[in-house]
Amino acid sequence: RLRCQKGVPPSLRGRAWQYLSGSKVKLEQNMGKFDELDLLPGDPKWLDVIERDLHRQFPFHEMFVSRGGHGQQDLFRVLKAYTLYRPEEGYCQAQAPIAAVLLMHMPAEQAFWCLVQICEKYLPGYYSEKLEAIQLDGQILFSLLHKVSPVAYKHLSKQKIDPILYMTEWFMCAFSRTLPWSSVLRVWDMFFCEGVKIIFRVGLVLLKHTLGSSDKLKSCQGQYETMERLRALSPKIMQETFLVQEV
């Protein structure tokens, strides 16, 4: 746990995530399953949506920069396989950045089983059609905020800003589309080790340091200004050293 808090060495990160998540065991219990899913055609309804999302994932990363390049192909394979593995769930757009981060650290088959663990063990129900789990966790985050930062809690209540408006992308993408890259990796190290509570803690740190004092609230009096502030978080509070220490 301490190692994960200090940050996993980059050369070991992919393997560490597989061990911590239990995806290595899952793969060993299901040898050949990914290859089997990979060969199936898949449901055209999902394939079209996945295809449209491929170029949006980390477009400046060398792995995903070229249309039809090996990174985008592997991303397609992993996401398609998941829709066949869990046809009742299908595909959710927030799974694409999650799978992309995994593919930067491991081959497609390993990334697939790691994605399965995130969807089923770490964030169960987050990617189902009705988003009930994410709404519930939004309410839990809000009630925790009452303890952590009464000022931020009071402000968001007064502005009638529902948690779903600001925390959906944070939680569903495990901050991969919010934080700077070095912070994403450190948060994921802790997330794989300690679970969803890390996602809650990061969310609370961001809210507290964005809206947690009367000084900070001067520039976001209304609902629109508050939402803008939460969309454009201060780089200082997202910086790796500060954030990890606060979490």
mmCIF file of C-alpha atoms in Angstrom:
data_model
loop_
_atom_site.group_PDB
_atom_site.id
_atom_site.type_symbol
_atom_site.label_atom_id
_atom_site.label_comp_id
_atom_site.label_asym_id
_atom_site.label_seq_id
_atom_site.Cartn_x
_atom_site.Cartn_y
_atom_site.Cartn_z
ATOM 1 C CA ARG A 1 0.000 0.000 0.000
ATOM 2 C CA LEU A 2 2.850 2.376 0.884
ATOM 3 C CA ARG A 3 4.558 1.529 -2.419
ATOM 4 C CA CYS A 4 1.360 2.435 -4.288
ATOM 5 C CA GLN A 5 1.092 5.714 -2.380
ATOM 6 C CA LYS A 6 4.700 6.540 -3.236
ATOM 7 C CA GLY A 7 4.094 5.602 -6.876
ATOM 8 C CA VAL A 8 4.804 2.347 -8.705
ATOM 9 C CA PRO A 9 7.997 2.449 -10.845
ATOM 10 C CA PRO A 10 6.991 2.956 -14.510
ATOM 11 C CA SER A 11 8.683 -0.277 -15.644
ATOM 12 C CA LEU A 12 6.545 -2.305 -13.204
ATOM 13 C CA ARG A 13 3.281 -0.377 -13.434
ATOM 14 C CA GLY A 14 1.499 -2.577 -16.003
ATOM 15 C CA ARG A 15 2.301 -5.774 -14.116
ATOM 16 C CA ALA A 16 1.490 -4.209 -10.738
ATOM 17 C CA TRP A 17 -1.953 -3.083 -11.924
ATOM 18 C CA GLN A 18 -2.697 -6.615 -13.166
ATOM 19 C CA TYR A 19 -1.707 -8.188 -9.846
ATOM 20 C CA LEU A 20 -3.473 -5.577 -7.702
ATOM 21 C CA SER A 21 -6.721 -5.718 -9.695
ATOM 22 C CA GLY A 22 -6.824 -9.506 -9.840
ATOM 23 C CA SER A 23 -6.952 -9.374 -13.644
ATOM 24 C CA LYS A 24 -3.905 -11.653 -13.932
ATOM 25 C CA VAL A 25 -5.779 -14.428 -12.102
ATOM 26 C CA LYS A 26 -8.920 -13.691 -14.147
ATOM 27 C CA LEU A 27 -6.938 -14.113 -17.384
ATOM 28 C CA GLU A 28 -5.422 -17.391 -16.168
ATOM 29 C CA GLN A 29 -8.899 -18.690 -15.295
ATOM 30 C CA ASN A 30 -10.167 -17.736 -18.771
ATOM 31 C CA MET A 31 -7.313 -18.686 -21.089
ATOM 32 C CA GLY A 32 -8.255 -18.196 -24.744
ATOM 33 C CA LYS A 33 -11.489 -16.334 -23.930
ATOM 34 C CA PHE A 34 -10.249 -12.975 -25.243
ATOM 35 C CA ASP A 35 -9.050 -14.558 -28.519
ATOM 36 C CA GLU A 36 -12.441 -16.224 -28.860
ATOM 37 C CA LEU A 37 -14.272 -12.889 -28.391
ATOM 38 C CA ASP A 38 -11.766 -11.165 -30.672
ATOM 39 C CA LEU A 39 -12.743 -13.440 -33.572
ATOM 40 C CA LEU A 40 -16.485 -12.807 -33.222
ATOM 41 C CA PRO A 41 -18.027 -10.084 -35.413
ATOM 42 C CA GLY A 42 -19.723 -8.087 -32.632
ATOM 43 C CA ASP A 43 -22.985 -6.139 -32.603
ATOM 44 C CA PRO A 44 -23.017 -3.450 -35.356
ATOM 45 C CA LYS A 45 -24.929 -1.112 -33.001
ATOM 46 C CA TRP A 46 -21.921 -0.957 -30.646
ATOM 47 C CA LEU A 47 -19.210 -1.207 -33.293
ATOM 48 C CA ASP A 48 -20.322 2.048 -34.937
ATOM 49 C CA VAL A 49 -20.234 3.969 -31.652
ATOM 50 C CA ILE A 50 -16.849 2.504 -30.655
ATOM 51 C CA GLU A 51 -15.418 3.319 -34.094
ATOM 52 C CA ARG A 52 -16.487 6.961 -33.741
ATOM 53 C CA ASP A 53 -14.852 7.246 -30.308
ATOM 54 C CA LEU A 54 -11.432 5.797 -31.163
ATOM 55 C CA HIS A 55 -9.766 8.992 -32.401
ATOM 56 C CA ARG A 56 -10.932 10.970 -29.341
ATOM 57 C CA GLN A 57 -8.784 9.015 -26.878
ATOM 58 C CA PHE A 58 -5.445 10.692 -26.126
ATOM 59 C CA PRO A 59 -5.051 11.920 -29.740
ATOM 60 C CA PHE A 60 -1.577 13.341 -29.005
ATOM 61 C CA HIS A 61 -0.191 10.101 -27.606
ATOM 62 C CA GLU A 62 2.030 8.257 -30.080
ATOM 63 C CA MET A 63 -0.022 5.073 -29.636
ATOM 64 C CA PHE A 64 -3.309 6.653 -30.687
ATOM 65 C CA VAL A 65 -2.197 9.398 -33.049
ATOM 66 C CA SER A 66 -2.854 7.623 -36.357
ATOM 67 C CA ARG A 67 -6.254 6.494 -37.568
ATOM 68 C CA GLY A 68 -6.156 2.741 -37.934
ATOM 69 C CA GLY A 69 -2.779 2.568 -36.139
ATOM 70 C CA HIS A 70 -2.029 -0.326 -33.781
ATOM 71 C CA GLY A 71 -3.169 1.642 -30.698
ATOM 72 C CA GLN A 72 -6.591 2.423 -32.141
ATOM 73 C CA GLN A 73 -6.928 -1.149 -33.437
ATOM 74 C CA ASP A 74 -6.181 -2.616 -29.998
ATOM 75 C CA LEU A 75 -8.577 -0.158 -28.372
ATOM 76 C CA PHE A 76 -11.297 -1.275 -30.785
ATOM 77 C CA ARG A 77 -10.563 -4.953 -30.039
ATOM 78 C CA VAL A 78 -10.708 -4.480 -26.255
ATOM 79 C CA LEU A 79 -13.935 -2.448 -26.296
ATOM 80 C CA LYS A 80 -15.612 -4.770 -28.809
ATOM 81 C CA ALA A 81 -14.641 -7.809 -26.711
ATOM 82 C CA TYR A 82 -16.256 -6.226 -23.645
ATOM 83 C CA THR A 83 -19.582 -5.743 -25.485
ATOM 84 C CA LEU A 84 -19.524 -9.463 -26.319
ATOM 85 C CA TYR A 85 -18.447 -10.457 -22.807
ATOM 86 C CA ARG A 86 -21.253 -8.391 -21.235
ATOM 87 C CA PRO A 87 -23.868 -7.977 -23.999
ATOM 88 C CA GLU A 88 -26.461 -6.807 -21.459
ATOM 89 C CA GLU A 89 -24.210 -3.811 -20.690
ATOM 90 C CA GLY A 90 -22.747 -3.171 -24.125
ATOM 91 C CA TYR A 91 -20.478 -0.149 -24.484
ATOM 92 C CA CYS A 92 -20.294 3.111 -22.554
ATOM 93 C CA GLN A 93 -18.184 6.041 -23.826
ATOM 94 C CA ALA A 94 -16.378 6.442 -20.496
ATOM 95 C CA GLN A 95 -14.848 2.971 -20.965
ATOM 96 C CA ALA A 96 -12.749 4.190 -23.906
ATOM 97 C CA PRO A 97 -10.315 6.431 -21.956
ATOM 98 C CA ILE A 98 -10.052 3.745 -19.244
ATOM 99 C CA ALA A 99 -9.126 1.092 -21.832
ATOM 100 C CA ALA A 100 -6.713 3.510 -23.552
ATOM 101 C CA VAL A 101 -4.768 4.133 -20.314
ATOM 102 C CA LEU A 102 -4.556 0.367 -19.744
ATOM 103 C CA LEU A 103 -3.271 -0.231 -23.293
ATOM 104 C CA MET A 104 -0.432 2.218 -22.684
ATOM 105 C CA HIS A 105 0.769 -0.176 -19.981
ATOM 106 C CA MET A 106 -0.051 -3.688 -21.217
ATOM 107 C CA PRO A 107 -1.037 -5.778 -24.282
ATOM 108 C CA ALA A 108 -4.666 -6.003 -25.456
ATOM 109 C CA GLU A 109 -5.582 -9.286 -23.741
ATOM 110 C CA GLN A 110 -4.263 -8.109 -20.356
ATOM 111 C CA ALA A 111 -5.927 -4.704 -20.823
ATOM 112 C CA PHE A 112 -9.250 -6.430 -21.528
ATOM 113 C CA TRP A 113 -9.214 -8.382 -18.246
ATOM 114 C CA CYS A 114 -8.090 -5.304 -16.347
ATOM 115 C CA LEU A 115 -11.049 -3.405 -17.859
ATOM 116 C CA VAL A 116 -13.349 -6.251 -16.778
ATOM 117 C CA GLN A 117 -12.074 -5.908 -13.198
ATOM 118 C CA ILE A 118 -12.565 -2.126 -13.200
ATOM 119 C CA CYS A 119 -16.127 -2.472 -14.532
ATOM 120 C CA GLU A 120 -17.117 -5.351 -12.255
ATOM 121 C CA LYS A 121 -15.014 -5.094 -9.102
ATOM 122 C CA TYR A 122 -13.930 -1.464 -8.726
ATOM 123 C CA LEU A 123 -16.762 0.541 -10.297
ATOM 124 C CA PRO A 124 -19.699 -1.898 -10.560
ATOM 125 C CA GLY A 125 -22.791 -0.486 -12.241
ATOM 126 C CA TYR A 126 -21.019 2.696 -13.415
ATOM 127 C CA TYR A 127 -21.303 1.794 -17.084
ATOM 128 C CA SER A 128 -24.832 0.421 -17.152
ATOM 129 C CA GLU A 129 -27.422 2.307 -19.163
ATOM 130 C CA LYS A 130 -29.297 4.012 -16.319
ATOM 131 C CA LEU A 131 -26.170 5.239 -14.465
ATOM 132 C CA GLU A 132 -27.829 4.471 -11.119
ATOM 133 C CA ALA A 133 -24.538 3.596 -9.386
ATOM 134 C CA ILE A 134 -22.898 6.865 -10.414
ATOM 135 C CA GLN A 135 -25.913 8.868 -9.196
ATOM 136 C CA LEU A 136 -25.781 7.105 -5.845
ATOM 137 C CA ASP A 137 -22.032 7.727 -5.504
ATOM 138 C CA GLY A 138 -22.642 11.373 -6.426
ATOM 139 C CA GLN A 139 -24.955 11.668 -3.427
ATOM 140 C CA ILE A 140 -22.407 9.903 -1.194
ATOM 141 C CA LEU A 141 -19.663 12.278 -2.403
ATOM 142 C CA PHE A 142 -21.906 15.238 -1.601
ATOM 143 C CA SER A 143 -22.690 14.028 1.922
ATOM 144 C CA LEU A 144 -18.955 13.416 2.554
ATOM 145 C CA LEU A 145 -18.259 16.957 1.349
ATOM 146 C CA HIS A 146 -20.454 18.228 4.191
ATOM 147 C CA LYS A 147 -17.847 16.871 6.634
ATOM 148 C CA VAL A 148 -14.735 17.697 4.605
ATOM 149 C CA SER A 149 -15.655 21.221 3.502
ATOM 150 C CA PRO A 150 -18.900 22.719 4.862
ATOM 151 C CA VAL A 151 -18.207 25.925 2.876
ATOM 152 C CA ALA A 152 -18.085 24.084 -0.480
ATOM 153 C CA TYR A 153 -21.108 21.969 0.513
ATOM 154 C CA LYS A 154 -23.172 25.019 1.426
ATOM 155 C CA HIS A 155 -22.228 26.834 -1.790
ATOM 156 C CA LEU A 156 -23.137 23.890 -4.056
ATOM 157 C CA SER A 157 -26.427 23.396 -2.155
ATOM 158 C CA LYS A 158 -27.301 27.081 -2.472
ATOM 159 C CA GLN A 159 -26.559 27.032 -6.214
ATOM 160 C CA LYS A 160 -28.613 23.806 -6.582
ATOM 161 C CA ILE A 161 -25.769 22.120 -8.481
ATOM 162 C CA ASP A 162 -26.395 18.385 -8.587
ATOM 163 C CA PRO A 163 -23.239 16.237 -8.083
ATOM 164 C CA ILE A 164 -23.969 14.406 -11.356
ATOM 165 C CA LEU A 165 -23.136 17.651 -13.210
ATOM 166 C CA TYR A 166 -19.506 17.794 -12.096
ATOM 167 C CA MET A 167 -18.468 14.342 -10.857
ATOM 168 C CA THR A 168 -19.708 12.041 -13.639
ATOM 169 C CA GLU A 169 -16.639 12.338 -15.869
ATOM 170 C CA TRP A 170 -14.291 12.419 -12.851
ATOM 171 C CA PHE A 171 -15.589 9.105 -11.508
ATOM 172 C CA MET A 172 -16.521 7.242 -14.696
ATOM 173 C CA CYS A 173 -13.159 7.969 -16.328
ATOM 174 C CA ALA A 174 -11.257 7.619 -13.007
ATOM 175 C CA PHE A 175 -9.895 11.163 -13.557
ATOM 176 C CA SER A 176 -8.074 10.121 -16.751
ATOM 177 C CA ARG A 177 -9.663 13.040 -18.631
ATOM 178 C CA THR A 178 -9.286 15.564 -15.817
ATOM 179 C CA LEU A 179 -5.849 15.408 -14.204
ATOM 180 C CA PRO A 180 -2.366 15.910 -15.678
ATOM 181 C CA TRP A 181 -0.808 12.634 -16.795
ATOM 182 C CA SER A 182 1.641 12.194 -13.899
ATOM 183 C CA SER A 183 -1.233 12.702 -11.432
ATOM 184 C CA VAL A 184 -3.456 10.215 -13.298
ATOM 185 C CA LEU A 185 -0.808 7.499 -12.921
ATOM 186 C CA ARG A 186 -0.309 8.143 -9.210
ATOM 187 C CA VAL A 187 -4.075 8.168 -8.585
ATOM 188 C CA TRP A 188 -4.475 4.904 -10.525
ATOM 189 C CA ASP A 189 -1.650 3.248 -8.527
ATOM 190 C CA MET A 190 -3.583 3.999 -5.326
ATOM 191 C CA PHE A 191 -6.960 3.208 -6.925
ATOM 192 C CA PHE A 192 -5.873 -0.316 -7.925
ATOM 193 C CA CYS A 193 -4.516 -0.876 -4.426
ATOM 194 C CA GLU A 194 -7.267 0.678 -2.293
ATOM 195 C CA GLY A 195 -10.329 0.808 -4.534
ATOM 196 C CA VAL A 196 -13.005 3.404 -5.231
ATOM 197 C CA LYS A 197 -12.405 5.321 -1.986
ATOM 198 C CA ILE A 198 -9.376 6.885 -3.727
ATOM 199 C CA ILE A 199 -11.682 8.321 -6.416
ATOM 200 C CA PHE A 200 -13.873 9.808 -3.667
ATOM 201 C CA ARG A 201 -10.846 11.281 -1.890
ATOM 202 C CA VAL A 202 -9.527 12.917 -5.062
ATOM 203 C CA GLY A 203 -12.982 14.377 -5.773
ATOM 204 C CA LEU A 204 -13.196 15.785 -2.243
ATOM 205 C CA VAL A 205 -9.708 17.339 -2.468
ATOM 206 C CA LEU A 206 -10.606 19.045 -5.766
ATOM 207 C CA LEU A 207 -13.916 20.385 -4.408
ATOM 208 C CA LYS A 208 -12.425 21.548 -1.118
ATOM 209 C CA HIS A 209 -9.538 23.412 -2.756
ATOM 210 C CA THR A 210 -11.726 24.916 -5.486
ATOM 211 C CA LEU A 211 -14.763 26.046 -3.470
ATOM 212 C CA GLY A 212 -13.727 25.614 0.157
ATOM 213 C CA SER A 213 -13.179 29.208 1.316
ATOM 214 C CA SER A 214 -15.002 32.535 1.081
ATOM 215 C CA ASP A 215 -11.991 33.908 -0.822
ATOM 216 C CA LYS A 216 -12.324 31.250 -3.516
ATOM 217 C CA LEU A 217 -16.074 31.807 -3.781
ATOM 218 C CA LYS A 218 -15.777 35.524 -4.575
ATOM 219 C CA SER A 219 -15.236 34.794 -8.253
ATOM 220 C CA CYS A 220 -17.998 32.181 -8.577
ATOM 221 C CA GLN A 221 -21.153 33.735 -7.216
ATOM 222 C CA GLY A 222 -23.589 32.061 -9.618
ATOM 223 C CA GLN A 223 -24.300 28.572 -10.930
ATOM 224 C CA TYR A 224 -22.622 29.219 -14.298
ATOM 225 C CA GLU A 225 -19.414 30.618 -12.740
ATOM 226 C CA THR A 226 -19.232 27.704 -10.296
ATOM 227 C CA MET A 227 -19.579 25.124 -13.071
ATOM 228 C CA GLU A 228 -16.930 26.926 -15.139
ATOM 229 C CA ARG A 229 -14.570 26.855 -12.155
ATOM 230 C CA LEU A 230 -15.124 23.104 -11.726
ATOM 231 C CA ARG A 231 -14.509 22.541 -15.440
ATOM 232 C CA ALA A 232 -11.266 24.537 -15.398
ATOM 233 C CA LEU A 233 -9.611 23.423 -12.168
ATOM 234 C CA SER A 234 -6.477 25.169 -10.925
ATOM 235 C CA PRO A 235 -3.296 23.394 -12.143
ATOM 236 C CA LYS A 236 -1.805 23.811 -8.648
ATOM 237 C CA ILE A 237 -4.347 21.526 -6.955
ATOM 238 C CA MET A 238 -4.061 18.903 -9.707
ATOM 239 C CA GLN A 239 -0.279 18.808 -9.482
ATOM 240 C CA GLU A 240 0.996 15.339 -8.560
ATOM 241 C CA THR A 241 2.878 16.143 -5.320
ATOM 242 C CA PHE A 242 0.132 18.351 -3.873
ATOM 243 C CA LEU A 243 -2.733 16.059 -4.844
ATOM 244 C CA VAL A 244 -1.203 12.778 -3.641
ATOM 245 C CA GLN A 245 -0.208 14.365 -0.325
ATOM 246 C CA GLU A 246 -3.766 15.678 0.187
ATOM 247 C CA VAL A 247 -5.365 12.342 -0.758
#
